[in-house]
Amino acid sequence: MLFDAHIHLTDDEYSNYIPQILNNLRALNIRACSVTVDIKTSLTSLDLFNNSRRDVVTQFIGIHPEFAGTEDTTKFIEIFSNNVDLIDGIGEIGLDPTYLRYKRATYDKQKEVFNFLLSIAERNNKPVSIHSRKSIADILETLKSYNTGSVLLHWFAGNKKQLSQSMDMGLYVGYGPALLYSDQLKMLLRNSRKDRILVETDGPVKYSRCFRGLTSLSSSFLVSVIKCAGDLLEMTYEETVSTIEKNSQSFLKRIQN
Ligand SMILES: [Zn+2]
């Protein structure tokens, strides 16, 4: 089974197609890790992905740094506590200074919310999916204070040194469709430990430089990402699939235990 390690199934872009998306995931034998960005999408997720959808959807809930200034963390912990058995992990959480220009949140507020969510993950032994755009150094520093188990740096786009620090810390790194056209990402993938690589679509993000900018049912893009990763690592498609499958299981291992 393939694993799309990061997708926003609760985004409005998908809201009219959820049954089709779930059928598509089943047909393609893909499990999707759905992440949320705020209280509203977290409630939508809990509503959509109750027990009956768990054959193909792994459910994370979180507060994205974009919304750190406006979301009520007390309400979040209440939702989390009431649904702890249905929630497989915490995400999407993180830091991102690019949102400070037009959102009210300060970077300190983002850090406060990020730390709060990491402590929930640590206390409850849940894996974490992290947004680290322009903030990898701060993220790596913050993570040193937590024993969170599995951590994914989704859409990893740091430099080679930050990659090697992440590998030393045992973090997972996510690669998506941009791998197909970015030489920088290709270099990073070649330098990643094979047992720490995950693949993702970050849907509904559109990739103008591949897949003709299409969005819907984007988990099917995974096959191309895996093929590209395999070529870069000089592995066959089958070897790549089985390596990434193993990585996905160990990333989620705290769920299965
Ligand atoms: Zn995302």
Coordinates of C-alpha atoms and ligand atoms in Angstrom, one line a residue:
M1 CA 0.0 0.0 0.0
L2 CA 1.3 3.5 -0.9
F3 CA 1.0 6.3 1.7
D4 CA 0.4 9.9 0.9
A5 CA 2.0 11.4 4.0
H6 CA 0.5 14.9 3.8
I7 CA -2.8 16.0 2.2
H8 CA -5.5 18.5 3.1
L9 CA -8.6 16.4 2.5
T10 CA -10.7 18.9 4.5
D11 CA -9.8 21.8 2.1
D12 CA -12.9 23.3 0.4
E13 CA -11.4 22.3 -2.9
Y14 CA -12.2 18.6 -2.1
S15 CA -15.5 19.1 -0.2
N16 CA -17.8 18.0 -3.1
Y17 CA -15.7 14.9 -3.9
I18 CA -15.0 13.1 -0.7
P19 CA -16.8 9.8 -1.6
Q20 CA -15.0 9.8 -5.0
I21 CA -11.6 10.5 -3.4
L22 CA -12.1 7.7 -0.9
N23 CA -13.0 5.3 -3.6
N24 CA -10.1 6.4 -5.6
L25 CA -7.7 5.8 -2.7
R26 CA -9.2 2.3 -2.2
A27 CA -8.8 1.5 -5.9
L28 CA -5.2 2.7 -6.1
N29 CA -4.4 1.1 -2.7
I30 CA -3.2 4.4 -1.2
R31 CA -3.6 5.4 2.4
A32 CA -3.8 9.2 2.9
C33 CA -2.6 11.1 5.9
S34 CA -5.1 13.9 6.2
V35 CA -3.9 17.0 8.1
T36 CA -5.9 20.0 9.3
V37 CA -5.0 23.7 9.7
D38 CA -7.5 25.1 12.3
I39 CA -10.5 24.3 14.6
K40 CA -13.0 24.3 11.7
T41 CA -11.1 21.8 9.5
S42 CA -10.3 19.7 12.5
L43 CA -14.0 19.4 13.3
T44 CA -14.7 18.6 9.6
S45 CA -12.1 15.9 9.7
L46 CA -13.6 14.3 12.7
D47 CA -16.9 14.4 11.1
L48 CA -15.7 12.9 7.8
F49 CA -13.2 10.4 8.9
N50 CA -14.9 8.5 11.6
N51 CA -14.3 4.8 12.1
S52 CA -15.9 3.8 8.8
R53 CA -13.2 5.7 6.7
R54 CA -10.2 4.5 8.6
D55 CA -9.3 1.8 6.1
V56 CA -7.8 4.5 3.8
V57 CA -7.4 7.7 5.9
T58 CA -5.0 8.3 8.7
Q59 CA -6.3 11.4 10.6
F60 CA -4.0 14.1 12.0
I61 CA -5.4 17.4 13.4
G62 CA -3.5 20.6 14.1
I63 CA -3.2 24.4 13.9
H64 CA -1.1 25.6 11.0
P65 CA 1.2 28.5 11.7
E66 CA -0.9 30.7 9.4
F67 CA -3.7 30.5 11.9
A68 CA -1.7 30.6 15.1
G69 CA -2.9 34.1 15.9
T70 CA -6.6 33.4 15.6
E71 CA -7.3 29.9 16.9
D72 CA -8.4 29.0 20.4
T73 CA -6.0 26.4 21.8
T74 CA -8.3 25.7 24.7
K75 CA -10.9 24.6 22.3
F76 CA -8.4 22.6 20.4
I77 CA -7.3 20.6 23.4
E78 CA -11.0 20.0 24.3
I79 CA -11.6 18.6 20.8
F80 CA -8.5 16.5 21.0
S81 CA -9.3 15.1 24.4
N82 CA -12.8 14.2 23.4
N83 CA -11.6 12.3 20.3
V84 CA -8.2 11.1 21.3
D85 CA -8.9 7.5 20.0
L86 CA -9.9 8.7 16.5
I87 CA -6.9 11.0 16.2
D88 CA -3.7 9.4 14.8
G89 CA -1.3 12.3 15.0
I90 CA -0.8 16.1 15.3
G91 CA -0.5 18.2 12.2
E92 CA -0.2 20.4 10.3
I93 CA 1.8 22.5 12.8
G94 CA 5.0 24.5 12.7
L95 CA 6.5 27.9 12.1
D96 CA 6.5 30.2 9.1
P97 CA 7.6 33.8 9.1
T98 CA 6.1 34.5 5.7
Y99 CA 2.7 34.7 7.2
L100 CA 3.6 37.4 9.6
R101 CA 3.3 40.2 7.0
Y102 CA -0.4 39.9 6.5
K103 CA -1.6 37.9 9.5
R104 CA -1.9 39.4 13.0
A105 CA 0.1 36.6 14.6
T106 CA 3.6 37.4 15.8
Y107 CA 6.4 34.9 15.5
D108 CA 6.4 34.5 19.3
K109 CA 2.7 33.6 19.1
Q110 CA 3.5 31.0 16.4
K111 CA 6.2 29.6 18.7
E112 CA 3.8 29.4 21.6
V113 CA 1.2 27.5 19.7
F114 CA 3.8 25.2 18.1
N115 CA 5.2 24.3 21.5
F116 CA 1.7 23.8 22.9
L117 CA 0.9 21.3 20.1
L118 CA 4.2 19.5 20.4
S119 CA 3.5 19.0 24.1
I120 CA 0.1 17.4 23.3
A121 CA 1.9 15.1 20.8
E122 CA 4.5 14.2 23.4
R123 CA 2.1 13.5 26.2
N124 CA -0.1 11.4 24.0
N125 CA 2.6 9.6 22.1
K126 CA 1.3 10.8 18.7
P127 CA 3.4 11.3 15.5
V128 CA 3.7 14.9 14.2
S129 CA 3.5 16.5 10.7
I130 CA 5.5 19.7 10.5
H131 CA 5.5 22.8 8.2
S132 CA 9.0 24.3 8.3
R133 CA 9.1 26.8 5.5
K134 CA 11.9 29.4 6.2
S135 CA 12.0 28.1 9.8
I136 CA 13.9 24.8 9.8
A137 CA 16.7 26.1 12.1
D138 CA 14.1 27.2 14.7
I139 CA 12.1 24.0 14.3
L140 CA 15.1 21.7 14.8
E141 CA 16.1 23.8 17.9
T142 CA 12.5 23.5 19.3
L143 CA 12.3 19.8 18.7
K144 CA 15.3 19.1 20.9
S145 CA 13.2 19.9 23.9
Y146 CA 10.6 17.2 23.1
N147 CA 10.4 13.5 23.0
T148 CA 7.8 13.3 20.3
G149 CA 8.7 10.0 18.6
S150 CA 7.9 10.1 14.9
V151 CA 8.3 13.6 13.3
L152 CA 7.8 14.4 9.6
L153 CA 9.3 17.5 8.1
H154 CA 6.7 17.7 5.4
W155 CA 7.9 19.2 2.0
F156 CA 11.4 19.4 3.2
A157 CA 13.2 22.3 1.6
G158 CA 16.1 23.1 3.8
N159 CA 19.8 23.0 2.9
K160 CA 22.2 20.0 3.0
K161 CA 23.4 20.8 6.5
Q162 CA 19.9 21.1 7.9
L163 CA 19.1 17.8 6.1
S164 CA 22.0 16.0 7.8
Q165 CA 21.0 17.5 11.2
S166 CA 17.4 16.2 10.6
M167 CA 18.8 12.8 9.7
D168 CA 20.9 12.7 12.9
M169 CA 17.8 13.6 14.9
G170 CA 15.9 10.6 13.3
L171 CA 13.3 12.8 11.6
Y172 CA 11.4 11.8 8.5
V173 CA 11.5 14.1 5.4
G174 CA 8.6 14.4 2.9
Y175 CA 9.0 14.8 -0.9
G176 CA 6.2 15.7 -3.2
P177 CA 5.5 16.4 -6.9
A178 CA 8.0 19.4 -6.9
L179 CA 10.7 16.7 -6.8
L180 CA 9.9 16.1 -10.5
Y181 CA 11.3 19.5 -11.5
S182 CA 13.4 20.9 -8.7
D183 CA 17.2 20.1 -8.9
Q184 CA 17.5 21.3 -5.2
L185 CA 15.0 18.7 -4.0
K186 CA 16.6 16.0 -6.2
M187 CA 19.9 16.8 -4.5
L188 CA 18.3 16.6 -1.0
L189 CA 16.5 13.4 -1.8
R190 CA 19.8 11.8 -2.9
N191 CA 21.3 12.8 0.4
S192 CA 18.5 11.6 2.6
R193 CA 18.7 8.4 4.5
K194 CA 16.6 5.8 2.6
D195 CA 14.8 4.8 5.8
R196 CA 13.7 8.3 6.5
I197 CA 12.0 9.2 3.2
L198 CA 8.2 9.7 2.9
V199 CA 6.2 10.9 -0.2
E200 CA 3.3 13.3 -0.2
T201 CA 1.1 15.4 -2.4
D202 CA 0.2 18.3 -0.1
G203 CA -3.0 18.4 -2.0
P204 CA -4.9 20.5 -3.0
V205 CA -1.6 22.4 -3.9
K206 CA -1.5 22.7 -7.6
Y207 CA 1.8 22.0 -9.5
S208 CA 1.9 24.3 -12.5
R209 CA 5.1 22.7 -13.7
C210 CA 3.7 19.1 -13.8
F211 CA 0.4 17.3 -14.0
R212 CA -1.1 20.2 -16.0
G213 CA -1.9 22.1 -12.8
L214 CA -4.6 19.5 -11.9
T215 CA -5.8 19.2 -8.3
S216 CA -8.5 16.6 -7.9
L217 CA -7.7 13.1 -6.7
S218 CA -4.1 14.2 -6.5
S219 CA -3.0 11.2 -4.4
S220 CA -2.6 9.5 -7.8
F221 CA 0.4 11.8 -8.4
L222 CA 2.2 9.7 -5.9
V223 CA 3.2 7.1 -8.4
S224 CA 5.2 9.6 -10.4
V225 CA 6.9 10.9 -7.2
I226 CA 7.9 7.4 -6.2
K227 CA 9.2 6.6 -9.7
C228 CA 11.2 9.8 -9.7
A229 CA 12.6 9.1 -6.2
G230 CA 13.5 5.5 -7.2
D231 CA 15.4 6.8 -10.3
L232 CA 17.4 9.2 -8.1
L233 CA 18.2 6.5 -5.5
E234 CA 18.9 3.9 -8.3
M235 CA 16.3 1.6 -7.0
T236 CA 13.6 -0.2 -9.0
Y237 CA 10.0 1.0 -8.6
E238 CA 9.1 -2.1 -6.6
E239 CA 12.1 -1.6 -4.2
T240 CA 11.2 2.1 -3.8
V241 CA 7.5 1.2 -3.0
S242 CA 8.5 -1.3 -0.4
T243 CA 11.1 1.0 1.2
I244 CA 8.6 3.8 1.5
E245 CA 6.0 1.4 2.7
K246 CA 8.3 0.3 5.5
N247 CA 9.1 3.9 6.3
S248 CA 5.4 4.9 6.5
Q249 CA 4.7 2.0 8.8
S250 CA 7.5 3.0 11.1
F251 CA 6.5 6.7 11.0
L252 CA 3.0 5.6 12.2
K253 CA 4.2 2.8 14.5
R254 CA 2.9 4.4 17.6
I255 CA -0.6 4.0 16.2
Q256 CA -0.2 0.4 15.5
N257 CA 1.3 -0.5 18.9
Ligands
ZN1 ZN 0.2 21.2 4.1

